[in-house]
Tab-separated table of N, CA and C in Angstrom:
chain	number	residue	atom	x	y	z
A	27	VAL	N	89.740	97.506	104.507
A	27	VAL	CA	89.943	96.315	105.314
A	27	VAL	C	88.720	96.129	106.196
A	28	ASP	N	88.158	94.935	106.131
A	28	ASP	CA	87.003	94.621	106.973
A	28	ASP	C	87.405	93.908	108.252
A	29	ASP	N	88.498	93.148	108.201
A	29	ASP	CA	88.894	92.315	109.337
A	29	ASP	C	90.373	92.532	109.637
A	30	PHE	N	90.660	93.278	110.694
A	30	PHE	CA	92.046	93.588	111.048
A	30	PHE	C	92.754	92.431	111.741
A	31	SER	N	92.059	91.312	111.956
A	31	SER	CA	92.704	90.162	112.603
A	31	SER	C	93.402	89.254	111.587
A	32	VAL	N	93.250	89.545	110.283
A	32	VAL	CA	93.907	88.744	109.242
A	32	VAL	C	94.875	89.634	108.466
A	33	SER	N	95.722	89.010	107.664
A	33	SER	CA	96.733	89.766	106.919
A	33	SER	C	96.085	90.610	105.816
A	34	LEU	N	96.811	91.631	105.392
A	34	LEU	CA	96.326	92.451	104.286
A	34	LEU	C	96.162	91.627	103.015
A	35	GLU	N	97.052	90.641	102.829
A	35	GLU	CA	96.973	89.794	101.643
A	35	GLU	C	95.701	88.940	101.650
A	36	THR	N	95.303	88.467	102.835
A	36	THR	CA	94.055	87.708	102.958
A	36	THR	C	92.860	88.601	102.649
A	37	GLU	N	92.901	89.823	103.147
A	37	GLU	CA	91.830	90.780	102.860
A	37	GLU	C	91.802	91.145	101.376
A	38	LEU	N	92.985	91.236	100.762
A	38	LEU	CA	93.064	91.504	99.329
A	38	LEU	C	92.355	90.405	98.545
A	39	ALA	N	92.645	89.155	98.878
A	39	ALA	CA	92.018	88.019	98.188
A	39	ALA	C	90.501	88.045	98.373
A	40	ARG	N	90.044	88.342	99.583
A	40	ARG	CA	88.603	88.410	99.843
A	40	ARG	C	87.963	89.511	98.999
A	41	GLU	N	88.594	90.669	98.969
A	41	GLU	CA	88.033	91.806	98.239
A	41	GLU	C	88.011	91.560	96.725
A	42	VAL	N	89.086	90.990	96.183
A	42	VAL	CA	89.119	90.683	94.746
A	42	VAL	C	88.005	89.701	94.393
A	43	CYS	N	87.826	88.675	95.213
A	43	CYS	CA	86.771	87.692	94.958
A	43	CYS	C	85.391	88.345	95.065
A	44	GLU	N	85.219	89.180	96.076
A	44	GLU	CA	83.938	89.856	96.279
A	44	GLU	C	83.597	90.773	95.104
A	45	GLU	N	84.591	91.493	94.580
A	45	GLU	CA	84.342	92.463	93.512
A	45	GLU	C	84.266	91.836	92.125
A	46	THR	N	84.978	90.720	91.901
A	46	THR	CA	85.100	90.184	90.542
A	46	THR	C	84.695	88.722	90.396
A	47	GLY	N	84.604	87.999	91.514
A	47	GLY	CA	84.365	86.562	91.445
A	47	GLY	C	85.633	85.765	91.195
A	48	LEU	N	86.785	86.429	91.126
A	48	LEU	CA	88.061	85.780	90.837
A	48	LEU	C	88.724	85.317	92.135
A	49	ASP	N	89.043	84.036	92.233
A	49	ASP	CA	89.669	83.474	93.434
A	49	ASP	C	91.187	83.544	93.299
A	50	ILE	N	91.818	84.376	94.129
A	50	ILE	CA	93.280	84.492	94.107
A	50	ILE	C	93.898	84.015	95.418
A	51	THR	N	93.153	83.231	96.207
A	51	THR	CA	93.657	82.819	97.521
A	51	THR	C	94.941	82.006	97.430
A	52	ALA	N	95.149	81.255	96.352
A	52	ALA	CA	96.368	80.448	96.218
A	52	ALA	C	97.542	81.260	95.669
A	53	MET	N	97.313	82.491	95.267
A	53	MET	CA	98.360	83.325	94.678
A	53	MET	C	99.167	84.005	95.785
A	54	LYS	N	100.381	84.388	95.465
A	54	LYS	CA	101.206	85.145	96.402
A	54	LYS	C	101.310	86.575	95.894
A	55	PRO	N	100.509	87.489	96.435
A	55	PRO	CA	100.593	88.872	95.978
A	55	PRO	C	101.933	89.492	96.377
A	56	ARG	N	102.483	90.303	95.463
A	56	ARG	CA	103.729	91.018	95.750
A	56	ARG	C	103.409	92.488	95.953
A	57	LEU	N	103.870	93.015	97.079
A	57	LEU	CA	103.664	94.431	97.358
A	57	LEU	C	104.605	95.241	96.476
A	58	LEU	N	104.039	96.091	95.627
A	58	LEU	CA	104.843	96.925	94.736
A	58	LEU	C	105.097	98.297	95.318
A	59	LEU	N	104.064	98.893	95.869
A	59	LEU	CA	104.166	100.235	96.426
A	59	LEU	C	103.319	100.332	97.682
A	60	SER	N	103.799	101.114	98.621
A	60	SER	CA	103.017	101.418	99.808
A	60	SER	C	103.210	102.902	100.088
A	61	ARG	N	102.132	103.610	100.252
A	61	ARG	CA	102.245	105.037	100.479
A	61	ARG	C	101.103	105.519	101.370
A	62	VAL	N	101.333	106.665	101.968
A	62	VAL	CA	100.327	107.297	102.806
A	62	VAL	C	99.725	108.439	102.000
A	63	ALA	N	98.429	108.514	101.986
A	63	ALA	CA	97.735	109.581	101.257
A	63	ALA	C	96.706	110.217	102.178
A	64	SER	N	96.545	111.508	102.039
A	64	SER	CA	95.543	112.236	102.814
A	64	SER	C	94.647	113.015	101.868
A	65	HIS	N	93.408	113.103	102.235
A	65	HIS	CA	92.487	113.963	101.505
A	65	HIS	C	91.417	114.454	102.474
A	66	THR	N	90.733	115.489	102.079
A	66	THR	CA	89.675	116.044	102.914
A	66	THR	C	88.332	115.674	102.308
A	67	MET	N	87.485	115.142	103.148
A	67	MET	CA	86.135	114.786	102.716
A	67	MET	C	85.132	115.589	103.541
A	68	THR	N	83.919	115.630	103.093
A	68	THR	CA	82.874	116.326	103.842
A	68	THR	C	82.078	115.309	104.633
A	69	ARG	N	82.073	115.482	105.936
A	69	ARG	CA	81.295	114.610	106.812
A	69	ARG	C	79.982	115.324	107.117
A	70	THR	N	78.888	114.584	107.049
A	70	THR	CA	77.569	115.146	107.329
A	70	THR	C	76.954	114.411	108.507
A	71	GLU	N	76.518	115.178	109.461
A	71	GLU	CA	75.785	114.643	110.616
A	71	GLU	C	74.331	115.082	110.439
A	72	GLU	N	73.536	114.199	109.844
A	72	GLU	CA	72.164	114.578	109.506
A	72	GLU	C	71.329	114.902	110.737
A	73	HIS	N	71.546	114.158	111.819
A	73	HIS	CA	70.728	114.402	113.015
A	73	HIS	C	71.029	115.766	113.640
A	74	LEU	N	72.210	116.347	113.328
A	74	LEU	CA	72.548	117.688	113.809
A	74	LEU	C	72.383	118.743	112.716
A	75	ASP	N	72.089	118.287	111.497
A	75	ASP	CA	71.927	119.169	110.344
A	75	ASP	C	73.179	120.014	110.090
A	76	ILE	N	74.355	119.347	110.149
A	76	ILE	CA	75.604	120.053	109.875
A	76	ILE	C	76.503	119.209	108.963
A	77	SER	N	77.373	119.897	108.257
A	77	SER	CA	78.422	119.265	107.462
A	77	SER	C	79.720	119.983	107.766
A	78	TYR	N	80.821	119.240	107.760
A	78	TYR	CA	82.114	119.850	108.053
A	78	TYR	C	83.215	119.052	107.363
A	79	PRO	N	84.346	119.709	107.079
A	79	PRO	CA	85.458	119.002	106.443
A	79	PRO	C	86.168	118.102	107.449
A	80	GLU	N	86.605	116.954	106.973
A	80	GLU	CA	87.352	116.033	107.827
A	80	GLU	C	88.521	115.471	107.021
A	81	LYS	N	89.717	115.577	107.580
A	81	LYS	CA	90.898	115.041	106.910
A	81	LYS	C	90.989	113.544	107.187
A	82	VAL	N	91.183	112.767	106.123
A	82	VAL	CA	91.283	111.316	106.218
A	82	VAL	C	92.653	110.914	105.693
A	83	THR	N	93.356	110.091	106.454
A	83	THR	CA	94.661	109.593	106.037
A	83	THR	C	94.559	108.086	105.848
A	84	CYS	N	95.063	107.601	104.711
A	84	CYS	CA	94.975	106.181	104.363
A	84	CYS	C	96.348	105.656	103.970
A	85	ILE	N	96.535	104.369	104.157
A	85	ILE	CA	97.691	103.681	103.597
A	85	ILE	C	97.202	102.994	102.332
A	86	LEU	N	97.833	103.301	101.210
A	86	LEU	CA	97.452	102.721	99.922
A	86	LEU	C	98.540	101.759	99.476
A	87	ASN	N	98.187	100.496	99.352
A	87	ASN	CA	99.130	99.476	98.899
A	87	ASN	C	98.750	99.038	97.492
A	88	THR	N	99.752	98.872	96.644
A	88	THR	CA	99.553	98.347	95.297
A	88	THR	C	100.236	96.994	95.225
A	89	TYR	N	99.457	95.959	94.926
A	89	TYR	CA	99.969	94.592	94.846
A	89	TYR	C	99.953	94.113	93.403
A	90	LEU	N	100.863	93.208	93.105
A	90	LEU	CA	100.865	92.506	91.827
A	90	LEU	C	100.517	91.054	92.105
A	91	VAL	N	99.483	90.572	91.441
A	91	VAL	CA	99.089	89.167	91.534
A	91	VAL	C	99.098	88.631	90.112
A	92	GLU	N	99.938	87.637	89.863
A	92	GLU	CA	100.012	87.062	88.521
A	92	GLU	C	99.058	85.882	88.417
A	93	LYS	N	98.059	86.039	87.602
A	93	LYS	CA	97.121	84.954	87.326
A	93	LYS	C	96.729	85.081	85.867
A	94	ARG	N	97.137	84.139	85.094
A	94	ARG	CA	96.851	84.176	83.654
A	94	ARG	C	95.443	83.629	83.410
A	95	LEU	N	94.664	84.414	82.727
A	95	LEU	CA	93.296	84.031	82.378
A	95	LEU	C	93.116	84.197	80.877
A	96	PRO	N	92.266	83.390	80.282
A	96	PRO	CA	91.976	83.611	78.859
A	96	PRO	C	91.283	84.959	78.676
A	97	ARG	N	91.529	85.616	77.553
A	97	ARG	CA	90.936	86.936	77.313
A	97	ARG	C	89.407	86.893	77.293
A	98	ASN	N	88.835	85.725	77.057
A	98	ASN	CA	87.372	85.637	77.044
A	98	ASN	C	86.809	85.192	78.396
A	99	ALA	N	87.652	85.137	79.429
A	99	ALA	CA	87.181	84.759	80.766
A	99	ALA	C	86.147	85.776	81.241
A	100	LYS	N	85.129	85.290	81.904
A	100	LYS	CA	84.068	86.161	82.407
A	100	LYS	C	84.290	86.430	83.891
A	101	LEU	N	84.383	87.701	84.229
A	101	LEU	CA	84.425	88.102	85.625
A	101	LEU	C	83.041	88.610	85.985
A	102	GLN	N	82.708	88.528	87.265
A	102	GLN	CA	81.369	88.878	87.700
A	102	GLN	C	81.412	90.115	88.589
A	103	PRO	N	81.170	91.304	88.015
A	103	PRO	CA	81.175	92.493	88.859
A	103	PRO	C	80.023	92.449	89.854
A	104	ASN	N	80.294	92.914	91.072
A	104	ASN	CA	79.208	92.976	92.052
A	104	ASN	C	78.574	94.359	91.994
A	105	ASP	N	77.757	94.683	92.973
A	105	ASP	CA	77.038	95.956	92.928
A	105	ASP	C	77.920	97.170	93.202
A	106	ASP	N	79.183	96.967	93.615
A	106	ASP	CA	80.093	98.089	93.838
A	106	ASP	C	80.769	98.563	92.559
A	107	CYS	N	80.722	97.760	91.513
A	107	CYS	CA	81.357	98.199	90.268
A	107	CYS	C	80.402	97.964	89.109
A	108	SER	N	80.396	98.923	88.205
A	108	SER	CA	79.444	98.849	87.096
A	108	SER	C	79.939	97.981	85.955
A	109	ALA	N	81.265	97.843	85.821
A	109	ALA	CA	81.811	97.040	84.725
A	109	ALA	C	83.244	96.645	85.044
A	110	ILE	N	83.667	95.567	84.434
A	110	ILE	CA	85.063	95.140	84.500
A	110	ILE	C	85.550	95.083	83.062
A	111	VAL	N	86.673	95.721	82.807
A	111	VAL	CA	87.198	95.802	81.455
A	111	VAL	C	88.559	95.135	81.418
A	112	TRP	N	88.784	94.254	80.432
A	112	TRP	CA	90.089	93.632	80.239
A	112	TRP	C	91.006	94.616	79.533
A	113	MET	N	92.217	94.755	80.027
A	113	MET	CA	93.252	95.492	79.313
A	113	MET	C	94.596	94.999	79.813
A	114	ASP	N	95.602	95.063	78.955
A	114	ASP	CA	96.916	94.630	79.410
A	114	ASP	C	97.534	95.730	80.272
A	115	LEU	N	98.611	95.389	80.987
A	115	LEU	CA	99.223	96.338	81.915
A	115	LEU	C	99.680	97.613	81.228
A	116	ALA	N	100.267	97.474	80.045
A	116	ALA	CA	100.746	98.661	79.337
A	116	ALA	C	99.585	99.591	78.994
A	117	GLU	N	98.488	99.017	78.545
A	117	GLU	CA	97.305	99.817	78.225
A	117	GLU	C	96.749	100.468	79.491
A	118	ALA	N	96.702	99.710	80.577
A	118	ALA	CA	96.177	100.240	81.842
A	118	ALA	C	97.035	101.384	82.362
A	119	SER	N	98.353	101.285	82.189
A	119	SER	CA	99.225	102.340	82.714
A	119	SER	C	99.048	103.650	81.962
A	120	ASN	N	98.457	103.609	80.767
A	120	ASN	CA	98.186	104.828	79.996
A	120	ASN	C	96.732	105.278	80.088
A	121	TYR	N	95.922	104.551	80.839
A	121	TYR	CA	94.502	104.869	80.968
A	121	TYR	C	94.347	106.207	81.672
A	122	ASP	N	93.544	107.109	81.130
A	122	ASP	CA	93.480	108.476	81.654
A	122	ASP	C	92.687	108.628	82.949
A	123	ARG	N	91.988	107.596	83.394
A	123	ARG	CA	91.163	107.733	84.596
A	123	ARG	C	91.806	107.145	85.845
A	124	ILE	N	93.098	106.821	85.793
A	124	ILE	CA	93.751	106.294	86.989
A	124	ILE	C	94.604	107.380	87.630
A	125	SER	N	94.832	107.231	88.908
A	125	SER	CA	95.607	108.220	89.649
A	125	SER	C	97.089	108.096	89.309
A	126	PRO	N	97.851	109.155	89.536
A	126	PRO	CA	99.303	109.070	89.329
A	126	PRO	C	99.935	107.969	90.185
A	127	GLU	N	99.396	107.754	91.388
A	127	GLU	CA	99.940	106.722	92.268
A	127	GLU	C	99.717	105.327	91.685
A	128	LEU	N	98.528	105.078	91.166
A	128	LEU	CA	98.258	103.778	90.555
A	128	LEU	C	99.072	103.611	89.275
A	129	ARG	N	99.222	104.683	88.517
A	129	ARG	CA	100.052	104.629	87.306
A	129	ARG	C	101.478	104.216	87.676
A	130	GLU	N	101.990	104.777	88.764
A	130	GLU	CA	103.327	104.406	89.240
A	130	GLU	C	103.379	102.916	89.589
A	131	GLY	N	102.333	102.403	90.232
A	131	GLY	CA	102.279	100.982	90.570
A	131	GLY	C	102.241	100.102	89.336
A	132	LEU	N	101.494	100.524	88.323
A	132	LEU	CA	101.427	99.755	87.079
A	132	LEU	C	102.772	99.758	86.360
A	133	GLN	N	103.450	100.902	86.366
A	133	GLN	CA	104.786	100.967	85.755
A	133	GLN	C	105.733	100.003	86.465
A	134	LYS	N	105.625	99.960	87.795
A	134	LYS	CA	106.481	99.043	88.553
A	134	LYS	C	106.123	97.590	88.239
A	135	ALA	N	104.835	97.297	88.072
A	135	ALA	CA	104.414	95.933	87.720
A	135	ALA	C	105.003	95.525	86.377
A	136	LEU	N	104.980	96.430	85.408
A	136	LEU	CA	105.576	96.145	84.104
A	136	LEU	C	107.056	95.803	84.245
A	137	GLN	N	107.757	96.564	85.077
A	137	GLN	CA	109.187	96.302	85.298
A	137	GLN	C	109.390	94.966	85.992
A	138	GLU	N	108.569	94.677	87.014
A	138	GLU	CA	108.679	93.410	87.752
A	138	GLU	C	108.482	92.209	86.834
A	139	LEU	N	107.589	92.355	85.871
A	139	LEU	CA	107.298	91.265	84.946
A	139	LEU	C	108.285	91.215	83.782
A	140	GLY	N	109.220	92.170	83.763
A	140	GLY	CA	110.219	92.192	82.699
A	140	GLY	C	109.678	92.689	81.376
A	141	ILE	N	108.574	93.396	81.435
A	141	ILE	CA	107.961	93.905	80.216
A	141	ILE	C	108.524	95.276	79.869
A	142	GLY	N	108.985	96.004	80.876
A	142	GLY	CA	109.482	97.358	80.642
A	142	GLY	C	108.338	98.339	80.642
A	143	SER	N	108.653	99.585	80.434
A	143	SER	CA	107.618	100.613	80.425
A	143	SER	C	107.075	100.794	79.015
A	144	PRO	N	105.886	101.361	78.887
A	144	PRO	CA	105.320	101.585	77.556
A	144	PRO	C	106.239	102.442	76.689
A	145	GLU	N	106.956	103.386	77.285
A	145	GLU	CA	107.858	104.240	76.525
A	145	GLU	C	108.977	103.427	75.884
A	146	ASP	N	109.396	102.330	76.539
A	146	ASP	CA	110.464	101.483	76.004
A	146	ASP	C	110.034	100.760	74.739
A	147	ARG	N	108.718	100.585	74.540
A	147	ARG	CA	108.231	99.802	73.411
A	147	ARG	C	107.832	100.668	72.224
A	148	THR	N	107.911	101.994	72.370
A	148	THR	CA	107.506	102.862	71.255
A	148	THR	C	108.693	103.327	70.473
């Protein structure tokens, strides 16, 4: 979040547009999951020549935004992402590089859309 004076949904729309060029400001994002996650990162203070562990706690929200685009639509990745890949929700929920938390959000999105889980279709 860059601006705490606006809603998370407004920040979501800004971030999606910034990362992909896709305008979702007219969409109504649905919050699927909200969870608190903690991890330890290494903080470095170069001017003191030290590094130390620091625990960081974040709120992770997973939203569903329904916007139908043609499969040949071009998205414009910015310098924060190297590529954008099209895949359907079922394929994404089985992608091996996503976290268990995001996988849970994708499973919930499939249910919300009435698609069911990938296991239901096999």
